[in-house]
Short mmCIF file of C-alpha atoms in Angstrom, two decimals:
data_model
loop_
_atom_site.label_atom_id
_atom_site.label_comp_id
_atom_site.label_asym_id
_atom_site.label_seq_id
_atom_site.Cartn_x
_atom_site.Cartn_y
_atom_site.Cartn_z
CA MET A 27 47.74 -109.76 42.56
CA ALA A 28 48.60 -112.81 40.64
CA LYS A 29 45.91 -114.59 38.69
CA VAL A 30 44.76 -118.01 40.22
CA ASP A 31 45.51 -120.79 37.66
CA ARG A 32 41.94 -122.62 37.83
CA TYR A 33 43.59 -125.73 36.16
CA ALA A 34 46.82 -126.00 38.35
CA THR A 35 45.92 -129.68 39.51
CA SER A 36 45.14 -130.84 35.85
CA ARG A 37 48.53 -129.27 34.73
CA ALA A 38 50.31 -131.18 37.40
CA TYR A 39 48.57 -134.46 36.74
CA LEU A 40 49.31 -134.12 32.94
CA GLU A 41 52.91 -133.47 33.76
CA ARG A 42 53.15 -136.59 36.07
CA ALA A 43 51.22 -138.81 33.75
CA SER A 44 53.30 -137.84 30.75
CA LYS A 45 56.36 -139.57 32.28
CA THR A 46 54.59 -142.88 32.19
CA LEU A 47 51.57 -142.49 29.92
CA ALA A 48 52.52 -141.75 26.10
CA GLY A 49 51.53 -138.17 25.67
CA GLY A 50 49.74 -138.04 29.00
CA VAL A 51 46.62 -139.35 27.50
CA SER A 52 45.09 -142.53 26.25
CA SER A 53 43.55 -141.36 22.93
CA ASN A 54 45.47 -138.89 20.47
CA VAL A 55 42.30 -137.09 20.08
CA ARG A 56 42.25 -135.81 23.54
CA ARG A 57 45.75 -134.08 23.06
CA GLY A 58 44.02 -131.31 21.35
CA ASP A 59 41.40 -130.55 24.25
CA LYS A 60 41.50 -126.93 25.12
CA PRO A 61 42.65 -125.21 27.30
CA LEU A 62 44.50 -128.45 27.62
CA PRO A 63 43.85 -132.26 28.41
CA LEU A 64 41.98 -131.79 31.65
CA TYR A 65 41.58 -134.42 34.55
CA PHE A 66 38.29 -135.07 35.60
CA ASP A 67 37.00 -136.23 39.16
CA HIS A 68 33.15 -137.06 38.67
CA ALA A 69 29.88 -136.49 36.86
CA LYS A 70 26.43 -136.27 37.01
CA GLY A 71 23.57 -135.59 34.64
CA ALA A 72 24.82 -132.66 32.19
CA HIS A 73 27.55 -131.64 34.56
CA LEU A 74 31.08 -132.66 35.45
CA TRP A 75 33.71 -131.59 37.97
CA ASP A 76 37.51 -131.48 37.31
CA VAL A 77 40.21 -132.25 39.76
CA ASP A 78 40.55 -128.51 40.61
CA GLY A 79 36.98 -128.44 41.61
CA ASN A 80 35.69 -126.59 38.63
CA ARG A 81 32.19 -127.42 37.56
CA TYR A 82 31.30 -127.61 33.73
CA ILE A 83 28.08 -127.93 31.61
CA ASP A 84 29.05 -130.59 29.60
CA TYR A 85 28.48 -130.73 25.68
CA VAL A 86 31.20 -133.31 25.07
CA LEU A 87 29.26 -136.06 26.64
CA GLY A 88 32.01 -138.57 26.24
CA ARG A 89 32.26 -137.43 22.55
CA GLY A 90 28.68 -138.56 22.13
CA PRO A 91 27.61 -141.70 23.97
CA LEU A 92 26.03 -139.95 26.84
CA ILE A 93 22.54 -139.44 25.41
CA LEU A 94 20.86 -139.69 28.69
CA GLY A 95 23.70 -137.66 30.59
CA HIS A 96 26.26 -138.97 33.14
CA GLY A 97 25.09 -141.42 35.54
CA ALA A 98 21.81 -142.03 34.27
CA GLU A 99 20.23 -144.11 37.27
CA GLU A 100 18.27 -146.89 35.35
CA VAL A 101 21.50 -147.54 33.22
CA ILE A 102 23.74 -147.79 36.33
CA GLU A 103 21.36 -149.78 38.15
CA ALA A 104 21.12 -152.43 35.26
CA THR A 105 24.93 -152.58 34.88
CA CYS A 106 25.46 -153.12 38.78
CA ARG A 107 23.07 -155.71 38.91
CA GLN A 108 24.77 -157.62 36.00
CA LEU A 109 28.25 -157.06 37.55
CA GLU A 110 26.97 -158.72 40.77
CA ARG A 111 25.84 -161.81 38.63
CA GLY A 112 29.08 -161.94 36.56
CA GLN A 113 31.43 -159.66 34.51
CA ILE A 114 32.28 -162.01 31.64
CA TYR A 115 31.42 -165.55 30.68
CA ALA A 116 33.00 -166.09 27.47
CA ALA A 117 29.60 -167.50 26.57
CA GLN A 118 26.14 -166.63 25.79
CA HIS A 119 23.63 -165.13 27.96
CA PRO A 120 20.05 -164.16 27.71
CA LEU A 121 20.65 -160.43 27.49
CA GLU A 122 22.43 -160.67 24.00
CA PHE A 123 19.29 -161.80 22.44
CA GLU A 124 17.07 -159.27 24.35
CA LEU A 125 19.25 -156.64 23.08
CA SER A 126 19.49 -158.00 19.36
CA GLU A 127 15.60 -158.42 19.34
CA ARG A 128 15.14 -154.61 20.50
CA ILE A 129 17.61 -153.52 17.80
CA CYS A 130 16.10 -155.79 14.91
CA LYS A 131 12.75 -154.39 15.78
CA ILE A 132 13.92 -150.52 16.00
CA VAL A 133 16.35 -150.34 13.11
CA PRO A 134 15.02 -150.58 9.57
CA CYS A 135 18.13 -152.64 8.16
CA ALA A 136 18.61 -154.75 10.97
CA GLU A 137 17.68 -158.35 10.38
CA ARG A 138 20.71 -159.76 12.07
CA VAL A 139 23.24 -158.37 14.56
CA ARG A 140 26.60 -158.97 15.94
CA PHE A 141 28.24 -157.18 18.93
CA GLY A 142 31.80 -155.96 19.32
CA ILE A 143 33.29 -153.38 21.70
CA SER A 144 34.57 -150.50 19.43
CA GLY A 145 33.25 -148.69 16.53
CA SER A 146 36.57 -149.13 14.75
CA GLU A 147 36.59 -153.05 15.08
CA ALA A 148 32.83 -152.97 13.74
CA VAL A 149 33.62 -150.99 10.87
CA HIS A 150 36.66 -153.52 10.01
CA GLY A 151 34.13 -156.40 10.22
CA ALA A 152 31.72 -154.76 8.03
CA LEU A 153 34.13 -154.15 5.42
CA ARG A 154 35.45 -157.77 5.58
CA LEU A 155 32.01 -158.87 5.26
CA ALA A 156 31.29 -156.49 2.26
CA ARG A 157 34.32 -157.94 0.41
CA ALA A 158 33.44 -161.39 1.14
CA ALA A 159 29.81 -161.13 -0.21
CA THR A 160 30.85 -159.39 -3.44
CA GLY A 161 34.23 -160.85 -4.22
CA ARG A 162 35.56 -157.34 -4.82
CA LYS A 163 38.31 -155.31 -3.31
CA ILE A 164 37.67 -151.64 -3.53
CA VAL A 165 36.06 -149.70 -0.59
CA LEU A 166 34.68 -146.18 -1.38
CA LYS A 167 34.64 -143.67 1.34
CA PHE A 168 34.22 -139.90 1.39
CA GLU A 169 36.73 -137.01 2.16
CA GLY A 170 36.53 -135.66 5.87
CA GLN A 171 34.55 -138.63 7.23
CA TYR A 172 35.82 -140.94 9.94
CA HIS A 173 35.22 -144.67 10.26
CA GLY A 174 37.70 -145.52 12.85
CA TRP A 175 41.59 -145.49 13.38
CA LEU A 176 42.46 -148.85 11.92
CA ASP A 177 44.88 -148.83 9.09
CA ASN A 178 42.45 -150.03 6.21
CA ILE A 179 40.15 -147.09 6.43
CA LEU A 180 41.79 -144.19 8.22
CA TYR A 181 42.28 -142.01 4.89
CA SER A 182 41.52 -138.43 4.22
CA LEU A 183 39.79 -137.56 7.39
CA ALA A 184 41.45 -134.32 7.83
CA PRO A 185 43.99 -134.24 5.10
CA HIS A 186 46.45 -131.09 4.75
CA GLU A 187 45.40 -128.90 1.89
CA ASP A 188 48.69 -129.36 0.25
CA ALA A 189 48.08 -133.14 -0.05
CA MET A 190 44.39 -133.23 -0.56
CA GLY A 191 44.54 -133.01 -4.42
CA ASP A 192 41.60 -132.12 -6.96
CA ALA A 193 38.31 -131.27 -5.21
CA LEU A 194 36.40 -133.58 -7.55
CA HIS A 195 38.84 -136.58 -7.32
CA PRO A 196 40.60 -136.23 -4.02
CA ASN A 197 43.78 -138.09 -2.92
CA GLY A 198 43.46 -140.73 -0.32
CA VAL A 199 45.78 -139.40 2.26
CA GLN A 200 47.10 -141.40 5.11
CA GLU A 201 46.47 -139.90 8.57
CA SER A 202 49.28 -141.69 10.35
CA ARG A 203 52.70 -142.90 9.83
CA GLY A 204 52.87 -146.48 9.46
CA GLN A 205 49.89 -146.93 7.31
CA PHE A 206 49.84 -148.48 3.71
CA THR A 207 48.75 -146.32 1.15
CA ALA A 208 45.34 -145.67 0.18
CA ALA A 209 45.73 -147.82 -3.06
CA GLU A 210 47.59 -150.61 -1.16
CA SER A 211 44.50 -150.74 1.29
CA HIS A 212 42.12 -150.68 -1.80
CA VAL A 213 40.56 -147.57 -0.64
CA VAL A 214 39.11 -144.88 -2.97
CA VAL A 215 38.21 -141.26 -1.66
CA LEU A 216 35.60 -139.19 -3.24
CA PRO A 217 33.92 -135.84 -2.04
CA TRP A 218 30.73 -136.10 -0.21
CA ASN A 219 27.36 -134.55 -1.09
CA ASN A 220 28.25 -134.53 -4.94
CA ILE A 221 26.20 -137.26 -6.86
CA ALA A 222 27.55 -136.29 -10.21
CA VAL A 223 30.99 -137.16 -9.17
CA LEU A 224 29.87 -140.48 -7.57
CA GLU A 225 27.68 -141.19 -10.74
CA GLU A 226 30.68 -140.76 -12.99
CA HIS A 227 33.08 -142.95 -10.77
CA LEU A 228 30.67 -145.67 -10.50
CA ALA A 229 29.91 -145.92 -14.37
CA GLN A 230 33.72 -146.58 -14.97
CA HIS A 231 34.61 -148.72 -11.79
CA ALA A 232 31.26 -150.20 -10.11
CA GLY A 233 32.53 -153.71 -10.93
CA GLU A 234 35.60 -153.24 -8.63
CA ILE A 235 33.72 -151.73 -5.58
CA ALA A 236 32.78 -154.07 -2.86
CA ALA A 237 31.24 -151.20 -0.52
CA ILE A 238 30.42 -147.69 -0.19
CA ILE A 239 30.61 -146.59 3.45
CA THR A 240 29.40 -143.13 4.57
CA GLU A 241 28.24 -141.27 7.81
CA PRO A 242 24.69 -140.58 6.82
CA ILE A 243 25.39 -137.35 8.71
CA MET A 244 28.78 -136.13 8.28
CA ALA A 245 29.14 -135.97 12.31
CA ASN A 246 32.90 -136.01 12.50
CA THR A 247 33.27 -133.08 10.31
CA ALA A 248 30.96 -129.92 10.92
CA VAL A 249 27.70 -132.06 11.27
CA ILE A 250 27.02 -131.79 7.62
CA PRO A 251 23.56 -132.90 6.87
CA PRO A 252 23.17 -134.90 3.39
CA LEU A 253 21.83 -132.73 0.76
CA PRO A 254 18.13 -133.49 -0.51
CA GLY A 255 18.03 -136.52 -2.44
CA TYR A 256 21.78 -137.35 -2.02
CA LEU A 257 21.35 -140.46 0.25
CA GLU A 258 18.37 -141.75 -1.78
CA ARG A 259 20.47 -141.53 -4.78
CA VAL A 260 23.41 -143.41 -3.26
CA ARG A 261 21.02 -146.17 -2.16
CA GLU A 262 19.85 -146.38 -5.87
CA LEU A 263 23.35 -146.75 -7.36
CA CYS A 264 24.42 -149.29 -4.55
CA THR A 265 21.45 -151.40 -5.74
CA GLN A 266 22.12 -150.86 -9.52
CA TYR A 267 25.75 -152.11 -9.35
CA GLY A 268 25.54 -154.56 -6.44
CA ILE A 269 27.59 -152.65 -3.98
CA VAL A 270 27.15 -152.96 -0.37
CA LEU A 271 26.31 -149.87 1.14
CA ILE A 272 27.40 -149.33 4.87
CA PHE A 273 26.01 -146.51 7.09
CA ASP A 274 28.54 -145.63 9.81
CA GLU A 275 26.05 -144.55 12.57
CA VAL A 276 28.59 -145.02 15.42
CA ILE A 277 27.71 -141.17 16.30
CA ALA A 278 24.35 -140.64 14.66
CA GLY A 279 22.85 -144.14 15.69
CA PHE A 280 20.42 -143.80 18.60
CA ARG A 281 20.97 -139.84 18.42
CA ALA A 282 19.46 -138.95 15.43
CA SER A 283 16.53 -140.86 16.30
CA LEU A 284 15.66 -144.12 17.94
CA ALA A 285 16.04 -145.67 14.46
CA GLY A 286 19.14 -143.74 13.78
CA ALA A 287 19.88 -141.43 10.98
CA GLN A 288 18.44 -144.36 8.56
CA GLY A 289 15.13 -144.14 10.44
CA ARG A 290 15.31 -140.26 10.39
CA PHE A 291 15.91 -140.04 6.65
CA GLY A 292 13.85 -143.36 5.46
CA ILE A 293 17.03 -144.74 3.78
CA LYS A 294 17.77 -148.33 4.60
CA PRO A 295 21.79 -149.53 3.92
CA ASP A 296 22.69 -153.02 3.51
CA LEU A 297 24.72 -152.83 6.90
CA THR A 298 24.97 -150.34 9.63
CA ILE A 299 27.46 -149.85 12.23
CA PHE A 300 26.40 -148.48 15.88
CA GLY A 301 28.21 -147.62 18.95
CA LYS A 302 28.56 -144.78 21.26
CA ALA A 303 24.76 -144.06 22.40
CA ILE A 304 23.66 -147.49 22.30
CA ALA A 305 24.80 -148.03 25.83
CA ASN A 306 24.99 -144.48 27.27
CA GLY A 307 28.80 -144.72 27.78
CA LEU A 308 29.52 -148.46 28.28
CA PRO A 309 31.79 -150.01 25.69
CA ILE A 310 29.64 -151.85 23.10
CA SER A 311 29.33 -151.76 19.11
CA CYS A 312 27.39 -153.73 16.70
CA ILE A 313 27.11 -154.51 13.07
CA ALA A 314 23.64 -154.78 11.98
CA GLY A 315 21.97 -155.62 8.55
CA ARG A 316 20.63 -157.93 5.92
CA ALA A 317 20.21 -161.44 6.88
CA ASP A 318 21.98 -162.86 3.73
CA LEU A 319 25.14 -160.78 4.55
CA MET A 320 25.15 -161.20 8.28
CA ASP A 321 24.54 -165.02 7.94
CA LEU A 322 28.06 -165.12 6.24
CA ILE A 323 29.22 -164.23 9.73
CA GLY A 324 26.79 -166.60 11.27
CA ASN A 325 27.97 -169.85 9.40
CA GLY A 326 31.62 -168.95 10.10
CA SER A 327 32.61 -168.23 6.63
CA VAL A 328 33.38 -164.73 7.40
CA GLY A 329 35.73 -164.36 10.67
CA HIS A 330 34.38 -162.40 13.47
CA GLY A 331 35.44 -162.54 17.34
CA GLY A 332 36.40 -161.21 20.45
CA THR A 333 36.79 -162.12 23.81
CA TYR A 334 34.84 -158.87 25.11
CA ASN A 335 32.14 -159.34 22.47
CA SER A 336 28.57 -158.96 24.21
CA ILE A 337 30.21 -158.47 27.57
CA PRO A 338 27.38 -158.84 30.06
CA PRO A 339 27.49 -155.45 31.92
CA ALA A 340 27.90 -153.37 28.66
CA VAL A 341 24.62 -155.34 27.16
CA ALA A 342 22.62 -154.77 30.28
CA ALA A 343 23.42 -151.15 29.79
CA ALA A 344 22.28 -151.06 26.31
CA VAL A 345 19.15 -152.91 26.97
CA ALA A 346 18.48 -150.25 29.75
CA THR A 347 19.19 -147.35 27.48
CA LEU A 348 17.14 -148.56 24.70
CA ASP A 349 14.29 -149.10 26.96
CA ILE A 350 14.42 -145.48 28.02
CA LEU A 351 14.83 -144.16 24.61
CA ALA A 352 11.79 -146.19 23.43
CA GLN A 353 9.35 -144.78 26.29
CA ASP A 354 6.47 -142.52 25.63
CA ASP A 355 6.95 -142.85 21.74
CA GLY A 356 10.57 -141.27 21.96
CA ALA A 357 9.78 -138.45 24.64
CA VAL A 358 13.44 -138.15 25.15
CA TYR A 359 14.12 -137.44 21.69
CA LYS A 360 11.65 -134.52 21.78
CA LYS A 361 13.05 -133.17 24.85
CA ILE A 362 16.65 -133.28 23.41
CA GLU A 363 15.57 -131.81 20.12
CA LYS A 364 13.69 -128.80 21.84
CA THR A 365 16.61 -128.18 24.26
CA GLY A 366 19.30 -128.28 21.52
CA GLN A 367 17.24 -126.08 19.26
CA ALA A 368 16.89 -123.62 21.72
CA LEU A 369 20.58 -123.41 22.39
CA MET A 370 21.26 -123.20 18.76
CA ASP A 371 18.90 -120.50 18.11
CA GLY A 372 20.22 -118.75 21.09
CA ILE A 373 23.76 -118.71 19.97
CA ARG A 374 22.83 -117.66 16.39
CA LYS A 375 20.81 -114.48 17.95
CA ILE A 376 23.99 -113.72 20.18
CA GLY A 377 26.17 -113.79 17.09
CA GLU A 378 23.55 -111.52 15.15
CA ARG A 379 23.28 -109.13 18.04
CA LEU A 380 26.90 -108.72 18.44
CA GLY A 381 27.65 -108.61 14.60
CA ILE A 382 29.76 -111.77 14.83
CA PRO A 383 29.45 -114.10 11.90
CA LEU A 384 28.77 -117.68 13.12
CA ILE A 385 27.95 -120.67 11.31
CA VAL A 386 25.35 -122.95 13.38
CA GLN A 387 24.28 -126.09 11.64
CA GLY A 388 23.12 -129.52 12.43
CA TYR A 389 20.34 -131.14 14.69
CA GLY A 390 19.14 -130.54 18.20
CA ALA A 391 20.95 -133.61 19.63
CA LEU A 392 24.19 -132.58 17.67
CA PHE A 393 25.33 -129.58 16.12
CA TYR A 394 28.24 -127.45 15.03
CA ILE A 395 29.52 -124.04 15.41
CA GLY A 396 32.25 -122.19 13.47
CA PHE A 397 33.67 -118.81 12.72
CA PRO A 398 33.40 -118.42 8.90
CA LEU A 399 36.38 -116.91 7.07
CA GLY A 400 34.10 -115.26 4.40
CA PRO A 401 30.68 -114.49 3.83
CA VAL A 402 28.12 -117.11 4.57
CA ASP A 403 25.22 -117.91 2.23
CA GLU A 404 21.70 -118.28 3.81
CA GLY A 405 20.84 -122.01 4.71
CA GLN A 406 23.61 -124.57 5.05
CA ALA A 407 26.95 -123.11 5.34
CA ILE A 408 29.06 -126.13 4.96
CA THR A 409 28.24 -129.02 2.70
CA ASN A 410 31.55 -131.10 2.45
CA TYR A 411 35.17 -131.30 3.90
CA ARG A 412 36.45 -128.55 1.54
CA THR A 413 33.78 -126.16 2.62
CA ALA A 414 34.49 -127.08 6.17
CA LEU A 415 37.83 -125.62 5.85
CA LYS A 416 36.73 -122.13 5.24
CA VAL A 417 36.30 -121.50 9.10
CA ASP A 418 38.83 -119.76 11.68
CA GLN A 419 39.79 -122.83 13.70
CA GLU A 420 42.37 -120.91 15.75
CA LYS A 421 39.66 -118.37 16.76
CA TYR A 422 37.37 -121.39 17.72
CA ASN A 423 40.04 -122.94 19.89
CA SER A 424 40.18 -119.59 21.77
CA PHE A 425 36.34 -119.60 21.95
CA VAL A 426 36.60 -123.15 23.47
CA SER A 427 39.19 -122.14 26.11
CA ALA A 428 37.16 -119.08 26.94
CA LEU A 429 33.91 -121.24 27.41
CA ALA A 430 36.02 -123.46 29.63
CA ASP A 431 37.04 -120.69 32.05
CA ARG A 432 33.35 -119.83 32.18
CA GLY A 433 32.19 -123.58 32.85
CA VAL A 434 31.17 -124.78 29.81
CA ARG A 435 32.92 -127.81 28.18
CA VAL A 436 32.77 -128.30 24.34
CA ILE A 437 34.80 -130.23 21.75
CA PRO A 438 37.69 -128.02 19.83
CA ARG A 439 36.38 -129.30 16.49
CA GLY A 440 33.06 -127.62 16.77
CA ASN A 441 30.62 -130.44 17.70
CA TRP A 442 28.16 -130.09 20.49
CA PHE A 443 26.36 -132.92 21.93
CA LEU A 444 23.06 -132.55 23.86
CA SER A 445 21.66 -135.04 26.30
CA SER A 446 18.26 -135.66 28.05
CA ALA A 447 19.86 -134.28 31.11
CA HIS A 448 20.37 -130.87 29.72
CA SER A 449 17.98 -128.49 31.26
CA PRO A 450 16.45 -124.82 30.17
CA ALA A 451 18.75 -123.59 33.14
CA ASP A 452 21.70 -125.07 31.44
CA VAL A 453 20.88 -123.51 28.16
CA ALA A 454 20.37 -120.07 29.97
CA GLU A 455 23.85 -120.43 31.65
CA THR A 456 25.43 -121.61 28.60
CA LEU A 457 24.26 -118.87 26.50
CA GLU A 458 25.64 -116.26 29.16
CA ALA A 459 29.02 -118.10 28.59
CA VAL A 460 28.77 -118.00 25.02
CA GLU A 461 28.15 -114.20 24.82
CA ALA A 462 30.90 -113.31 27.24
CA SER A 463 33.39 -115.83 25.32
CA LEU A 464 32.44 -114.33 21.93
CA ILE A 465 33.10 -110.74 23.37
CA GLU A 466 36.47 -111.83 24.79
CA VAL A 467 37.67 -113.55 21.67
CA CYS A 468 36.04 -111.57 18.79
CA GLN A 469 35.73 -108.14 20.32
CA PRO A 470 38.62 -107.95 22.92
CA ALA A 471 38.35 -104.10 23.24
CA ALA A 472 34.75 -104.38 24.35
CA ALA A 473 35.72 -107.31 26.72
CA VAL A 474 38.34 -105.00 28.44
CA ALA A 475 35.90 -102.16 28.67
CA LEU A 476 33.27 -104.25 30.06
CA GLY A 477 35.63 -105.78 32.80
CA ALA A 478 36.64 -102.15 33.82
CA SER A 479 33.06 -101.20 34.46
CA LYS A 480 32.46 -104.00 36.68
#
């Protein structure tokens, strides 16, 4: 009897879309989804359904924004109320300052705020601001970190090993054809979590550097936490040399804690960038930071604009989202952390019981899973981009596809996102799928025997 293709409609849609939509998708990141770029019909809470009728427990969550899950009622109601009042004014509205006041109250570094649409453009604005404030050109970023897809910062996110260069002094590698070189864009790349290399570089070149931009949690590569004391020392060095410290919290912001990663770690940058979870899936981003820096935008000396900036429905969604996140002294975060930790612990235990080595690291709201290629030390297994390469990505891709076959959707690069909508029942169902998928991918003979016994 022929096996039924559970993704038949998605395959047909992808073929149809590819005739008019470049690559059949609207973001190149989605081209690598496993088992293929699926098409979805609807979603609610922690679940979504594809066009073939398959239900999934969703740990992709729009790649991070949906901290309250799909279709959070209060957010949807606030958005719809605003849509009835108007979609776009190309002018000011009271919700703008309601949201900016909330952010300035919540986020340690936020004295002034400016809104945009995407994280990429917010990064662009922050870099322009730092260069204007310091009169310097160079921006220092870290290998394996992502700050948007624009030309002037898209370097060494996932460089090929042949192009990376020395581990302590990496090459700045373009991620796309059509980009200028890193030198032409005035970008320098260093390894993350290595304070000695940073100190050495700044001792020689600090006077040329306008900004250091970093994810405070390396969310785009293996959810790597900062080593103890690392961010504190980066902050000290930036203060010492008059360098603008920029935290890219597009992923970590309002997910690591209500006050972001900077609140969780107690480190205050000069500027920070938010997106994703700020409006539970509606398109909005912001630059927030020191008043003296942000006022360069405010007085018009640094250009910043956009037709869709502070578009009312998205701002309404953000106000509603932050109100929910702030309720009951951050009860939502306690729930997410508890649920995510139970899932992480359960996955570790399954790996140990089956004798399958796994890397599981991160936080309850955002964590990473990988298959190590060699022995793993106790504690944190991955500390920077180079160590993140020591995993079996092909095996993980197979694991992702096996999970999808069992109704669990995750991101191929290893990140798992949690929301307040995920329940203990979702965790239990996911752990069953994880165990079956690990056996299928890592112990195929056992999987065949198990299937024969049923």
